């Protein structure tokens, strides 16, 4: 893909997050850069160590977290970090989002995990890089491509995908799933995860070699 | 009704579900068909065994569920399957929606039932057809035309009616009723069903031979 | 006021309820009359016994409830009956809405009462007139003009005022108050009513002879 | 700043509160002044004792509260008093809003405090001035500029900042934080405050001499 096209795609994915209410648009234009006024050429290109390759603005202070994830999960082509309300509430509550139903299973092949609370020295030190490390540890025994999202404890979600558009879509699905899980535990505090068979059936209807959802076999 | 008119009505009922926020519009156009770009001629006509009679696209993978319901409930002329938030939360919580008030009683002549959790072999086997069978078993002692909706456990609601427009309307009323029931149990976890007399009075004001709601006798 | 002006005001108040999301607009135009297409001349004029004085359409089946309230509370010049979500949830939960704060006290001089559950014979008999009687009994020791709303148990709210516009405004304030009370008990199930002194101060800042809210003394 | 510019800024900040849904727009134009029709010249200028310096309309009855805060906190250049839903619900529940996550820590350097319930004689006496005094007592051991908001018990929030625009922004951030805290305690009633180290890290990324958020160091 040409770099110009990638810039356009990244900007569009960011605007998507704003339009879907997952991030609060910069209030007026006092802090940071106003998304609506941003042009593809304003985006900064860095390498996987976070070194600026192209661009005049400085990259986001969250860059070390993103760079750590791109290095650890080579299949990732886009990451969306939001403070969307329901997913952030689960992160603040330090609770894994259980898989209560097929809406969840259609998109995520397991519960949405929450990271461990970070240690004092991780916060005082290279905080943003350490946030990335905490996420990576959470996926030691999980597949980051079939569960493409995480809750950072006391913070908020990160979601990802093969490209920026897919990452934004995942952030949006995560928020829907988080909201339905919230309603579910409010109705029934003892609600339990669905059976693995049902989870597999729904995830595999949509993903992998034998996917058939949306059209008959 | 001419087939052309029926195609238009079915498409319109689908768009109605999107406009009312009961189904998430296909995200971009990556998966499935984009509702907004769909034309009546894109719809596929099948018989009650699910055999395609007319059309070039493949029918939805959910077809076996719908076909089973049309065969079991001959008065049904339209079915709406959504993952609307509040009704799905009750389905995920595996809880019948009690009839807490007259808004519910005006539209549904009883609580909204939830199916039993499907067995392993039902999920591994003809899953979509078995979903239909689970719904039909739930109505063994209930009248599907006076309680025109069901919650599939761990999944989401199905609603129906005498035609596609009525099915979409029922899906929307179900979501309103599910939302009000959610608020009710949040305020009072011990809230109880209304008396049968009151339920009958309200349902029969609007339905059946002695209906009088909306105009004086 | 000329009858033509009153017709216009009543229609406008009804549209206000729809615009503010307090009543669901008639779905399509299948049942009842479509508000958006209604003209002042479509409204039916009755006397306080419910006898039609002018108009060709039939009056609402809820007329006997409204007529009973107009007869019992002579200061009332408008009544709004909605199934607005939060107020209806309190009605379905059969719970009085406590006065948790000054927003409530600014508009209602006491908690919002809930009627007793109606007896079997009241429901089987003249149901709509008996609904009015149940409301009137609830106000035996309350002032209907300083607490201009009620929750009918298992049903929904009625709100009123000196004219139709004020009744619609009260229905809207009631919904706001019901929603904030809902959030309050969710945060703190042991939240308690505010002190009578504070309640009086706020209500009397806005109402009665010594009102001063909005401008300095 | 010229007085004309300040008038414009104050009016704009008020409209901002309405547009963001933090205050209910005056219903019709029955009570108070309609914001949408207000012009900068309608605003009343008073001194810090509340004495009118310029203007023909009377100042708000809430003026004594605002004046008390301006006198006590000299760095304040704008105050926003709303009855926004979630912040008011915490005020009605008489609960401090804990700092459950980094969204909160990004804007407020500590939990959002709630005032003590006012005594009978404070309510009967100079109520509005005493409300200001109750807020000031709450901040005896807190820094009003790094925690620029308070919940008045049984009432609603006040938020402030160095100018009117910043005060409106703070009122809006407070509502977001209050809403996410509400969801958090609903998911996990035992959720606890984040560690002081994390709180400091996030607040100081955005505020003070070493702020670096939004751009790399």
Tab-separated table of C-alpha atoms in Angstrom, chain B residues 66-77 79 132 135-140 142-145 147 150 160-161:
chain	number	residue	atom	x	y	z
B	66	UNK	CA	-36.802	-18.939	10.045
B	67	UNK	CA	-38.097	-21.784	7.856
B	68	UNK	CA	-38.727	-23.977	10.911
B	69	UNK	CA	-40.822	-21.231	12.518
B	70	UNK	CA	-42.865	-20.589	9.353
B	71	UNK	CA	-43.640	-24.305	9.150
B	72	UNK	CA	-44.581	-24.597	12.835
B	73	UNK	CA	-46.632	-21.388	13.105
B	74	UNK	CA	-48.706	-21.098	9.896
B	75	UNK	CA	-50.189	-17.699	10.881
B	76	UNK	CA	-46.766	-16.052	10.798
B	77	UNK	CA	-46.059	-13.884	7.753
B	79	UNK	CA	-39.963	-12.875	11.373
B	132	UNK	CA	-35.802	-23.214	15.452
B	135	UNK	CA	-38.069	-22.089	19.966
B	136	UNK	CA	-40.930	-24.339	18.894
B	137	UNK	CA	-40.550	-26.493	22.039
B	138	UNK	CA	-40.753	-23.326	24.146
B	139	UNK	CA	-44.198	-22.623	22.666
B	140	UNK	CA	-45.614	-26.113	23.271
B	142	UNK	CA	-48.061	-21.073	24.627
B	143	UNK	CA	-49.847	-19.281	21.780
B	144	UNK	CA	-47.252	-17.899	19.361
B	145	UNK	CA	-49.656	-15.292	17.972
B	147	UNK	CA	-46.943	-13.863	22.580
B	150	UNK	CA	-39.008	-15.318	22.250
B	160	UNK	CA	-42.811	-12.227	14.441
B	161	UNK	CA	-46.196	-11.149	13.144
